[in-house]
Tab-separated table of C-alpha atoms and ligand atoms in Angstrom:
chain	number	residue	atom	x	y	z
A	1247	SER	CA	-5.192	75.091	-2.052
A	1248	VAL	CA	-3.793	72.913	0.733
A	1249	ARG	CA	-0.012	72.195	0.284
A	1250	TRP	CA	1.086	69.006	1.991
A	1251	GLY	CA	4.435	67.821	3.124
A	1252	LEU	CA	4.873	64.151	3.867
A	1253	ILE	CA	6.803	63.194	6.906
A	1254	GLY	CA	7.903	59.640	6.223
A	1255	ALA	CA	8.460	57.886	2.864
A	1256	SER	CA	5.981	55.046	3.862
A	1257	THR	CA	3.962	52.325	2.308
A	1258	ILE	CA	0.731	53.895	3.396
A	1259	ALA	CA	1.425	57.221	1.792
A	1260	ARG	CA	2.407	55.519	-1.318
A	1261	GLN	CA	-0.630	53.202	-1.484
A	1262	PHE	CA	-3.268	55.500	-0.281
A	1263	MET	CA	-2.583	58.997	1.019
A	1264	ILE	CA	-0.812	60.638	-1.835
A	1265	ASN	CA	-3.681	59.711	-4.100
A	1266	ALA	CA	-6.288	60.787	-1.429
A	1267	ILE	CA	-4.611	64.284	-1.236
A	1268	ARG	CA	-4.547	64.567	-5.040
A	1269	ALA	CA	-8.162	63.473	-5.356
A	1270	GLN	CA	-9.074	66.758	-3.587
A	1271	ASP	CA	-9.899	69.834	-5.754
A	1272	ASP	CA	-7.444	71.778	-3.732
A	1273	GLY	CA	-4.846	69.210	-2.530
A	1274	GLU	CA	-1.153	69.215	-3.520
A	1275	VAL	CA	1.728	67.012	-2.354
A	1276	VAL	CA	4.664	69.424	-2.364
A	1277	ALA	CA	7.449	67.678	-0.505
A	1278	VAL	CA	8.511	64.412	1.158
A	1279	MET	CA	10.930	63.813	3.992
A	1280	SER	CA	12.832	60.536	4.451
A	1281	SER	CA	15.592	59.954	6.925
A	1282	GLY	CA	17.776	58.917	3.994
A	1283	ALA	CA	18.553	61.541	1.243
A	1284	GLU	CA	18.739	58.844	-1.473
A	1285	ARG	CA	15.498	57.257	-0.361
A	1286	ALA	CA	13.782	60.668	-0.280
A	1287	LYS	CA	14.882	61.342	-3.813
A	1288	ALA	CA	13.864	57.966	-5.144
A	1289	TYR	CA	10.455	58.169	-3.424
A	1290	ALA	CA	9.878	61.656	-4.771
A	1291	GLY	CA	10.760	60.545	-8.181
A	1292	GLU	CA	8.531	57.551	-8.114
A	1293	ASN	CA	5.555	59.521	-6.836
A	1294	GLY	CA	5.907	62.718	-8.735
A	1295	ILE	CA	6.751	64.886	-5.750
A	1296	ALA	CA	8.755	68.045	-6.602
A	1297	ARG	CA	10.787	68.383	-3.398
A	1298	ALA	CA	12.717	65.606	-1.509
A	1299	VAL	CA	14.394	66.396	1.851
A	1300	SER	CA	16.047	64.400	4.564
A	1301	SER	CA	15.578	66.677	7.624
A	1302	LEU	CA	12.527	67.763	9.485
A	1303	ASP	CA	13.728	71.403	9.496
A	1304	ALA	CA	14.003	71.321	5.606
A	1305	LEU	CA	10.455	69.755	5.395
A	1306	LEU	CA	8.925	72.316	7.728
A	1307	SER	CA	10.554	75.249	6.113
A	1308	SER	CA	9.152	74.257	2.810
A	1309	ASP	CA	6.086	76.278	1.437
A	1310	ILE	CA	3.492	73.951	2.982
A	1311	ASP	CA	0.237	74.233	4.939
A	1312	ALA	CA	-0.059	70.786	6.436
A	1313	VAL	CA	1.867	67.653	7.099
A	1314	TYR	CA	0.960	64.033	7.051
A	1315	ILE	CA	2.965	61.948	9.539
A	1316	SER	CA	3.428	58.263	8.640
A	1317	THR	CA	6.755	57.367	10.029
A	1318	THR	CA	7.305	54.524	12.475
A	1319	ASN	CA	5.273	55.150	15.726
A	1320	GLU	CA	8.125	56.321	18.003
A	1321	LEU	CA	8.717	59.325	15.809
A	1322	HIS	CA	5.117	60.751	15.705
A	1323	LEU	CA	5.488	62.691	18.953
A	1324	GLU	CA	8.694	64.631	18.227
A	1325	GLN	CA	7.768	65.164	14.562
A	1326	GLY	CA	4.231	66.240	15.533
A	1327	LEU	CA	5.411	68.725	18.137
A	1328	ALA	CA	7.746	70.270	15.651
A	1329	ALA	CA	5.166	70.660	12.938
A	1330	ILE	CA	2.783	72.170	15.446
A	1331	LYS	CA	5.471	74.605	16.473
A	1332	ALA	CA	5.952	75.511	12.863
A	1333	GLY	CA	2.233	76.228	12.567
A	1334	LYS	CA	1.438	73.459	10.200
A	1335	HIS	CA	-1.901	71.564	10.257
A	1336	VAL	CA	-1.091	67.863	11.323
A	1337	LEU	CA	-2.720	64.717	10.059
A	1338	CYS	CA	-0.948	62.053	12.135
A	1339	GLU	CA	-1.043	58.273	11.782
A	1340	LYS	CA	-2.191	56.011	14.626
A	1341	PRO	CA	-1.040	55.345	17.242
A	1342	LEU	CA	-0.470	59.093	17.845
A	1343	ALA	CA	2.543	58.178	20.060
A	1344	LEU	CA	3.842	55.393	22.236
A	1345	THR	CA	1.795	56.516	25.230
A	1346	SER	CA	-1.489	58.287	25.704
A	1347	ALA	CA	0.395	60.792	27.976
A	1348	ASP	CA	2.492	61.685	24.884
A	1349	ALA	CA	-0.624	61.806	22.603
A	1350	ARG	CA	-2.209	64.267	25.103
A	1351	LYS	CA	0.888	66.420	24.636
A	1352	LEU	CA	0.352	66.533	20.811
A	1353	VAL	CA	-3.347	67.390	21.096
A	1354	ALA	CA	-2.793	70.018	23.695
A	1355	GLY	CA	-0.032	71.636	21.668
A	1356	ALA	CA	-2.292	71.654	18.600
A	1357	LYS	CA	-5.177	73.311	20.465
A	1358	LYS	CA	-2.815	75.945	21.846
A	1359	ALA	CA	-1.390	76.688	18.468
A	1360	GLY	CA	-4.823	76.814	16.878
A	1361	ILE	CA	-4.006	74.385	14.161
A	1362	VAL	CA	-6.090	71.436	12.857
A	1363	PHE	CA	-5.061	68.081	14.277
A	1364	GLY	CA	-6.375	64.720	13.082
A	1365	THR	CA	-5.785	61.099	13.559
A	1366	ASN	CA	-5.744	58.856	10.558
A	1367	HIS	CA	-8.378	56.283	11.775
A	1368	HIS	CA	-9.604	55.399	8.292
A	1369	LEU	CA	-12.500	53.030	9.310
A	1370	ARG	CA	-14.815	55.915	10.455
A	1371	ASN	CA	-14.835	56.950	6.806
A	1372	ALA	CA	-16.072	53.567	5.476
A	1373	GLY	CA	-19.650	53.647	4.218
A	1374	ALA	CA	-20.278	50.330	5.951
A	1375	HIS	CA	-19.372	51.681	9.376
A	1376	ARG	CA	-21.236	54.936	8.889
A	1377	ALA	CA	-24.283	52.914	7.827
A	1378	MET	CA	-24.042	50.816	11.026
A	1379	ARG	CA	-23.716	53.776	13.080
A	1380	GLU	CA	-26.761	55.486	11.514
A	1381	ALA	CA	-28.854	52.281	11.882
A	1382	ILE	CA	-28.050	52.024	15.540
A	1383	ALA	CA	-28.625	55.733	16.205
A	1384	ALA	CA	-32.007	55.351	14.434
A	1385	GLY	CA	-32.992	52.548	16.802
A	1386	ARG	CA	-33.072	49.793	14.086
A	1387	ILE	CA	-31.562	47.187	16.465
A	1388	GLY	CA	-33.285	48.442	19.680
A	1389	LYS	CA	-31.015	48.691	22.497
A	1390	PRO	CA	-27.460	47.615	21.667
A	1391	ILE	CA	-26.333	44.702	23.839
A	1392	ALA	CA	-23.017	43.213	22.513
A	1393	ALA	CA	-20.481	43.843	19.727
A	1394	ARG	CA	-17.940	41.384	18.049
A	1395	VAL	CA	-15.002	42.516	15.922
A	1396	PHE	CA	-13.110	40.114	13.637
A	1397	HIS	CA	-9.882	41.893	12.630
A	1398	SER	CA	-7.155	39.242	12.541
A	1399	VAL	CA	-5.383	39.340	9.235
A	1400	PHE	CA	-2.085	38.069	7.693
A	1401	LEU	CA	0.553	40.832	7.761
A	1402	PRO	CA	1.644	41.048	4.180
A	1403	GLU	CA	5.369	40.054	3.532
A	1404	ASN	CA	6.319	43.720	2.501
A	1405	LEU	CA	5.134	44.916	5.947
A	1406	GLN	CA	6.854	42.191	8.017
A	1407	GLY	CA	9.461	44.749	9.236
A	1408	TRP	CA	9.389	46.996	12.413
A	1409	ARG	CA	5.899	45.924	13.296
A	1410	ILE	CA	7.070	42.434	14.285
A	1411	THR	CA	10.677	43.202	15.368
A	1412	LYS	CA	10.956	46.562	17.006
A	1413	PRO	CA	9.205	47.131	20.398
A	1414	GLU	CA	11.093	50.403	20.541
A	1415	ALA	CA	9.435	51.556	17.291
A	1416	GLY	CA	5.926	50.793	18.708
A	1417	GLY	CA	5.533	47.400	16.935
A	1418	GLY	CA	3.070	44.790	17.987
A	1419	VAL	CA	-0.520	44.050	16.845
A	1420	VAL	CA	-2.222	45.993	19.707
A	1421	LEU	CA	-0.684	49.291	18.803
A	1422	ASP	CA	-1.299	48.496	15.089
A	1423	ILE	CA	-4.767	47.098	14.881
A	1424	THR	CA	-6.412	47.226	18.362
A	1425	VAL	CA	-6.354	50.968	18.212
A	1426	HIS	CA	-8.423	50.862	14.946
A	1427	ASP	CA	-10.960	48.581	16.708
A	1428	ALA	CA	-11.104	50.925	19.743
A	1429	ASP	CA	-11.890	53.752	17.389
A	1430	THR	CA	-14.328	51.867	15.254
A	1431	LEU	CA	-16.334	50.429	18.242
A	1432	ARG	CA	-16.570	54.008	19.683
A	1433	PHE	CA	-17.723	55.360	16.310
A	1434	VAL	CA	-20.264	52.750	15.455
A	1435	LEU	CA	-21.694	52.321	18.978
A	1436	GLY	CA	-21.510	56.155	19.745
A	1437	ASP	CA	-20.278	55.049	23.238
A	1438	ASP	CA	-16.922	55.035	25.094
A	1439	PRO	CA	-15.227	51.991	26.577
A	1440	VAL	CA	-14.482	51.974	30.343
A	1441	GLU	CA	-12.687	48.733	30.961
A	1442	ILE	CA	-10.776	45.990	28.959
A	1443	SER	CA	-9.379	42.593	29.553
A	1444	ALA	CA	-6.951	41.109	27.019
A	1445	PHE	CA	-5.026	37.989	26.232
A	1446	THR	CA	-2.134	38.361	23.757
A	1447	GLN	CA	0.133	35.802	22.057
A	1448	SER	CA	3.208	35.476	20.023
A	1449	ALA	CA	2.114	32.943	17.491
A	1450	GLY	CA	5.294	32.580	15.540
A	1451	MET	CA	5.674	35.795	13.459
A	1452	ALA	CA	6.609	38.598	15.923
A	1453	GLY	CA	9.921	38.524	17.828
A	1454	GLY	CA	11.414	40.762	20.437
A	1455	GLY	CA	8.711	39.937	22.978
A	1456	LEU	CA	6.073	41.513	20.756
A	1457	GLU	CA	2.579	40.164	20.414
A	1458	ASP	CA	1.266	39.266	17.072
A	1459	GLY	CA	-2.277	38.165	18.179
A	1460	ALA	CA	-4.767	39.638	20.774
A	1461	MET	CA	-8.253	38.880	22.125
A	1462	CYS	CA	-9.835	41.681	23.968
A	1463	ILE	CA	-13.065	41.872	26.023
A	1464	TRP	CA	-14.513	45.460	26.334
A	1465	ARG	CA	-17.088	47.043	28.510
A	1466	PHE	CA	-18.762	50.261	27.381
A	1467	LYS	CA	-20.330	53.119	29.447
A	1468	SER	CA	-23.894	52.027	28.357
A	1469	GLY	CA	-23.267	48.574	29.521
A	1470	VAL	CA	-22.555	47.160	26.076
A	1471	ILE	CA	-19.899	44.402	26.149
A	1472	ALA	CA	-17.639	43.605	23.103
A	1473	GLN	CA	-14.998	41.247	21.978
A	1474	SER	CA	-12.345	42.013	19.461
A	1475	HIS	CA	-9.679	39.697	17.810
A	1476	GLU	CA	-6.541	41.234	16.213
A	1477	GLY	CA	-3.791	39.304	14.553
A	1478	PHE	CA	-1.013	39.315	12.073
A	1479	THR	CA	-0.581	35.492	11.540
A	1480	THR	CA	-3.970	34.134	10.348
A	1481	LYS	CA	-3.980	33.583	6.516
A	1482	PHE	CA	-7.441	32.304	5.828
A	1483	VAL	CA	-9.787	34.293	8.095
A	1484	GLY	CA	-12.170	36.969	6.902
A	1485	THR	CA	-12.859	40.252	8.781
A	1486	GLY	CA	-16.293	41.497	10.290
A	1487	PHE	CA	-18.075	43.646	12.701
A	1488	GLU	CA	-21.335	42.740	14.434
A	1489	VAL	CA	-23.594	44.604	16.769
A	1490	HIS	CA	-26.444	42.779	18.429
A	1491	GLY	CA	-29.241	44.587	20.005
A	1492	SER	CA	-32.623	43.924	21.694
A	1493	ASP	CA	-34.602	44.166	18.441
A	1494	GLY	CA	-32.050	43.318	15.781
A	1495	SER	CA	-28.497	42.399	14.701
A	1496	LEU	CA	-26.121	44.149	12.386
A	1497	ILE	CA	-23.751	41.738	10.724
A	1498	ALA	CA	-20.960	43.212	8.545
A	1499	THR	CA	-18.638	41.164	6.558
A	1500	ASN	CA	-15.229	42.092	5.132
A	1501	VAL	CA	-15.321	45.650	6.410
A	1502	MET	CA	-12.277	45.812	8.565
A	1503	THR	CA	-10.171	46.835	5.620
A	1504	GLN	CA	-8.616	49.820	3.817
A	1505	LYS	CA	-10.891	49.351	0.868
A	1506	PRO	CA	-14.563	50.408	0.450
A	1507	VAL	CA	-15.833	46.874	0.160
A	1508	GLY	CA	-17.894	44.465	2.223
A	1509	SER	CA	-21.531	44.187	3.171
A	1510	VAL	CA	-23.880	44.938	6.097
A	1511	LEU	CA	-26.807	42.809	6.923
A	1512	LEU	CA	-29.608	43.953	9.242
A	1513	ARG	CA	-31.680	41.048	10.688
A	1514	THR	CA	-34.808	41.773	12.739
A	1515	ALA	CA	-38.154	40.209	13.349
A	1516	GLY	CA	-39.153	41.734	9.949
A	1517	GLY	CA	-36.589	39.559	8.182
A	1518	GLU	CA	-33.183	40.386	6.573
A	1519	GLU	CA	-32.119	43.540	4.697
A	1520	GLU	CA	-28.764	44.337	3.065
A	1521	LEU	CA	-27.975	47.928	3.815
A	1522	THR	CA	-26.738	50.063	0.992
A	1523	PHE	CA	-23.916	52.437	1.603
A	1524	ASP	CA	-21.515	54.785	-0.327
A	1525	ARG	CA	-18.341	53.228	-1.625
A	1526	GLU	CA	-16.111	56.241	-1.656
A	1527	ASP	CA	-12.368	55.631	-0.874
A	1528	LEU	CA	-12.012	55.943	2.789
A	1529	TYR	CA	-8.802	57.978	2.718
A	1530	THR	CA	-10.229	60.448	0.218
A	1531	ARG	CA	-13.105	61.017	2.442
A	1532	SER	CA	-10.764	61.611	5.408
A	1533	LEU	CA	-8.713	64.111	3.604
A	1534	ARG	CA	-11.926	65.893	2.413
A	1535	GLN	CA	-13.069	66.334	5.983
A	1536	PHE	CA	-9.521	67.423	7.041
A	1537	HIS	CA	-9.548	70.129	4.243
A	1538	ALA	CA	-12.909	71.325	5.392
A	1539	ALA	CA	-11.710	71.604	8.899
A	1540	ILE	CA	-8.872	73.711	7.797
A	1541	ARG	CA	-11.450	75.947	6.256
A	1542	GLY	CA	-13.164	76.104	9.550
A	1543	GLU	CA	-15.963	73.791	8.544
A	1544	GLY	CA	-16.306	70.926	11.088
A	1545	GLN	CA	-13.695	68.600	12.485
A	1546	PRO	CA	-11.377	65.888	11.028
A	1547	SER	CA	-13.352	62.636	10.856
A	1548	ALA	CA	-11.065	61.342	13.667
A	1549	THR	CA	-9.879	64.138	15.935
A	1550	GLY	CA	-6.836	64.137	18.158
A	1551	GLU	CA	-9.107	63.227	21.066
A	1552	ASP	CA	-10.219	60.212	19.208
A	1553	GLY	CA	-6.521	59.264	18.802
A	1554	ILE	CA	-5.915	59.679	22.534
A	1555	TRP	CA	-8.995	57.386	23.249
A	1556	SER	CA	-7.775	54.610	20.944
A	1557	LEU	CA	-4.219	54.695	22.289
A	1558	ALA	CA	-5.554	54.757	25.866
A	1559	SER	CA	-7.524	51.708	25.111
A	1560	ALA	CA	-4.577	49.903	23.525
A	1561	GLU	CA	-2.467	50.872	26.414
A	1562	ALA	CA	-4.967	49.342	28.884
A	1563	ALA	CA	-5.220	46.216	26.668
A	1564	LEU	CA	-1.405	45.659	26.900
A	1565	GLN	CA	-1.424	46.337	30.582
A	1566	SER	CA	-4.255	43.768	30.983
A	1567	ALA	CA	-2.279	41.160	29.011
A	1568	LYS	CA	0.794	41.690	31.195
A	1569	THR	CA	-1.049	41.618	34.629
A	1570	GLY	CA	-3.787	39.248	33.874
A	1571	LYS	CA	-6.308	41.699	35.256
A	1572	ALA	CA	-9.062	43.900	33.766
A	1573	VAL	CA	-7.924	47.430	33.412
A	1574	ASN	CA	-9.949	50.663	33.294
A	1575	ILE	CA	-9.651	52.822	30.231
A	1576	ASP	CA	-9.062	56.463	30.955
A	1577	PRO	CA	-8.027	58.890	28.298
A	1578	GLN	CA	-7.842	61.681	30.908
A	1579	LEU	CA	-9.694	64.081	28.657
B	836	NDP	P1	6.444	51.697	6.431
B	836	NDP	O1	7.415	50.610	7.212
B	836	NDP	O2	6.193	51.497	4.988
B	836	NDP	O3	7.118	53.035	6.599
B	836	NDP	C1	7.524	53.510	7.868
B	836	NDP	C2	9.092	54.116	7.718
B	836	NDP	O4	9.832	53.154	7.458
B	836	NDP	C3	9.088	55.060	6.621
B	836	NDP	O5	8.869	56.375	7.084
B	836	NDP	C4	10.536	54.971	6.142
B	836	NDP	O6	11.463	55.730	6.754
B	836	NDP	C5	10.827	53.561	6.539
B	836	NDP	N1	10.869	52.632	5.328
B	836	NDP	C6	9.766	52.173	4.640
B	836	NDP	N2	10.005	51.326	3.652
B	836	NDP	C7	11.527	51.206	3.574
B	836	NDP	C8	12.451	50.764	2.858
B	836	NDP	N3	11.983	49.972	1.742
B	836	NDP	N4	13.768	50.883	3.152
B	836	NDP	C9	14.020	51.628	4.167
B	836	NDP	N5	13.078	52.207	4.985
B	836	NDP	C10	11.938	52.136	4.814
B	836	NDP	O7	5.274	51.777	7.360
B	836	NDP	P2	3.668	51.823	6.999
B	836	NDP	O8	3.320	52.736	5.943
B	836	NDP	O9	3.131	50.565	6.994
B	836	NDP	O10	3.179	52.631	8.414
B	836	NDP	C11	3.529	53.820	8.730
B	836	NDP	C12	2.649	54.413	9.706
B	836	NDP	O11	1.388	54.498	9.293
B	836	NDP	C13	2.629	53.703	10.991
B	836	NDP	O12	2.522	54.640	12.161
B	836	NDP	C14	1.378	52.913	10.965
B	836	NDP	O13	0.814	52.587	12.254
B	836	NDP	C15	0.493	53.737	10.177
B	836	NDP	N6	-0.455	52.988	9.265
B	836	NDP	C16	-1.828	53.435	9.290
B	836	NDP	C17	-2.636	52.769	8.431
B	836	NDP	C18	-4.098	53.255	8.385
B	836	NDP	O14	-4.840	52.832	7.680
B	836	NDP	N7	-4.419	54.347	9.254
B	836	NDP	C19	-2.296	51.704	7.527
B	836	NDP	C20	-0.879	51.460	7.563
B	836	NDP	C21	-0.027	52.018	8.380
B	836	NDP	P3	11.919	57.203	6.034
B	836	NDP	O15	10.685	57.945	6.009
B	836	NDP	O16	12.877	57.627	7.066
B	836	NDP	O17	12.321	56.736	4.770
């Protein structure tokens, strides 16, 4: 079995990841670490976790094989390096760190230690996105020309904390959502971005100089251009993902989400077709791949390198917004 320790008594672990671990034949949640002892105990109690600790050392010296890091973003680096040093496999939340240089330290450390390291980019695990990737790879839209990502949401009240108040914790919509769009574009297109131009805004929710809305324009290696919209402040908008090619268009609706929902339409000269796809929980699939990787079978669905790519893209978007210039994306891999 794979015995997991949770670093961070977070919302995402409570809502999705504890269940995803327990959904595996061989997954156990053994311990949780919070920076507050009382909070650790309460969280462990509410979620049926046997061991509650309030220090990283205590967590890492527990009888565990792997850690899931879902603390605020400025903590991922230090906690990740400590877990790697302790020989634990690491599934780390996005963004892997505050800079791509720091993310490279994590990935290099993991490689040297011979442990499995993954980035929790859930959207790669969505049936909708896998169906789009397969359709494109099979040539069903001909040569891809352009993509559009609609990923502006309303940040739920219970999450209106560090994301909109703390630059030092890696707040802001670009590190929160643009990273996912970078990863999903790379996955669906099977292509890497080379350049980005971005406008950001503070539309009334985020303080501390943080952005709560972004519009990005991307150029990919193949020549595909893309646009993406990320936001925290739009209450009545839906999400979507489109790829338009020489012989067809893929139009996916309600797919930039944590749930296995939405639809994918393929439109060609032959007419319209709804693609069918599997509706497995995204995080459960991610965990299954991670467990397989621990057994030496394949890779996590999003690797450390994928996490470096998404963070390097977000970094370039922020730099573009600041300078008013298009910026090259270079993960230095
Ligand atoms: P939360 O704000 O819920 O948790 C982050 C930290 O905040 C926790 O580790 C905890 O610290 C502290 N905290 C949380 N709730 C409370 C509370 N009520 N009182 C005091 N402290 C609290 O963040 P999220 O779960 O939304 O995000 C965590 C990480 O996961 C981020 O890196 C984020 O980017 C990522 N994420 C990824 C998603 C995905 O789908 N891949 C989706 C959502 C988030 P402590 O542990 O010290 O108690």
